Amino acid sequence: IPENVTSIGNYAFYNCKSLAQIEFNAAASNDLSNNNYVFYNAGVDGNGITVVIGKNVTKIPSYLFYSTSNNTSNLPKIVNVIFEDDSACKTIGSYAFYACNGIAAITIPDSVHTINNYAFANCMNLARMDMPSSLTTIGSYAFYGCSALTEIVIPENVTSIGNYAFYNCKSLAQIEFN
């Protein structure tokens, strides 16, 4: 998705079941509506989707990989999220990776300051989350239901952790505040 894209229409990549990689470079894209279904049912027939976030992207749009379906089995099969070197990303939008159960580990780049509400909620297989020292805000329900998460290190610059940020993280055995 090229840098000059500012919006993505409803169902744009709906049912692209063999999709294997998304290169997201849309540095000026707007937040999407919660009924957008951009990648609904994408990547489900293969080994899943690797998402590469371009270095000029400053915000991952809200709802990018989420749709308000009651059937989470039709959400895109995201298995890997990679931020390009020298990432400019400052914000991960609300619901951006909601219920992306294929993600087991993610490293957030040093440029990120804010992880918004529900950004990684219900990513049930997310076992490792490396947070940057630049992080200042963890939104409400940001990691809600991440039942495979075993430990978390809260960087020293974090000044706000929202309500229920780690609620129902059943395997969480250690929290370290730096």
Short mmCIF file of C-alpha atoms in Angstrom, two decimals, residues 1 8-17 19 21-24 32 36-44 49 51 61 63-67 73-78 96 100:
data_model
loop_
_atom_site.label_atom_id
_atom_site.label_comp_id
_atom_site.label_asym_id
_atom_site.label_seq_id
_atom_site.Cartn_x
_atom_site.Cartn_y
_atom_site.Cartn_z
CA ILE A 1 0.00 0.00 0.00
CA ILE A 8 -8.88 2.40 2.10
CA GLY A 9 -12.43 1.53 1.06
CA ASN A 10 -14.72 -1.02 2.64
CA TYR A 11 -13.90 -4.64 1.77
CA ALA A 12 -10.88 -3.56 -0.32
CA PHE A 13 -8.98 -6.84 0.22
CA TYR A 14 -11.94 -8.91 1.40
CA ASN A 15 -11.52 -12.67 0.89
CA CYS A 16 -7.94 -12.43 -0.45
CA LYS A 17 -7.40 -15.83 1.13
CA LEU A 19 -2.51 -13.05 0.72
CA GLN A 21 2.45 -10.14 2.72
CA ILE A 22 1.21 -6.60 3.24
CA GLU A 23 3.67 -3.75 2.83
CA PHE A 24 1.95 -0.85 4.55
CA LEU A 32 -10.70 3.46 9.36
CA ASN A 36 -14.50 -1.33 7.13
CA TYR A 37 -13.53 -5.04 6.74
CA VAL A 38 -10.43 -4.07 4.72
CA PHE A 39 -8.60 -7.39 5.20
CA TYR A 40 -11.55 -9.54 6.30
CA ASN A 41 -10.83 -13.24 5.72
CA ALA A 42 -7.41 -12.50 4.16
CA GLY A 43 -4.53 -14.96 4.33
CA VAL A 44 -6.58 -17.81 5.75
CA ILE A 49 0.31 -12.76 6.46
CA VAL A 51 2.82 -7.20 7.72
CA PRO A 61 -4.56 3.37 11.62
CA TYR A 63 -9.13 -0.80 12.92
CA LEU A 64 -6.59 -1.62 10.16
CA PHE A 65 -6.81 -5.39 10.66
CA TYR A 66 -10.03 -5.59 12.66
CA SER A 67 -13.67 -5.74 11.73
CA SER A 73 -12.24 -16.80 12.50
CA ASN A 74 -12.80 -14.49 9.53
CA LEU A 75 -10.30 -11.91 10.70
CA PRO A 76 -7.08 -11.76 8.67
CA LYS A 77 -4.47 -14.36 9.57
CA ILE A 78 -1.64 -12.01 10.62
CA ALA A 96 -5.22 -2.03 14.98
CA CYS A 100 -4.81 -11.22 15.41
#
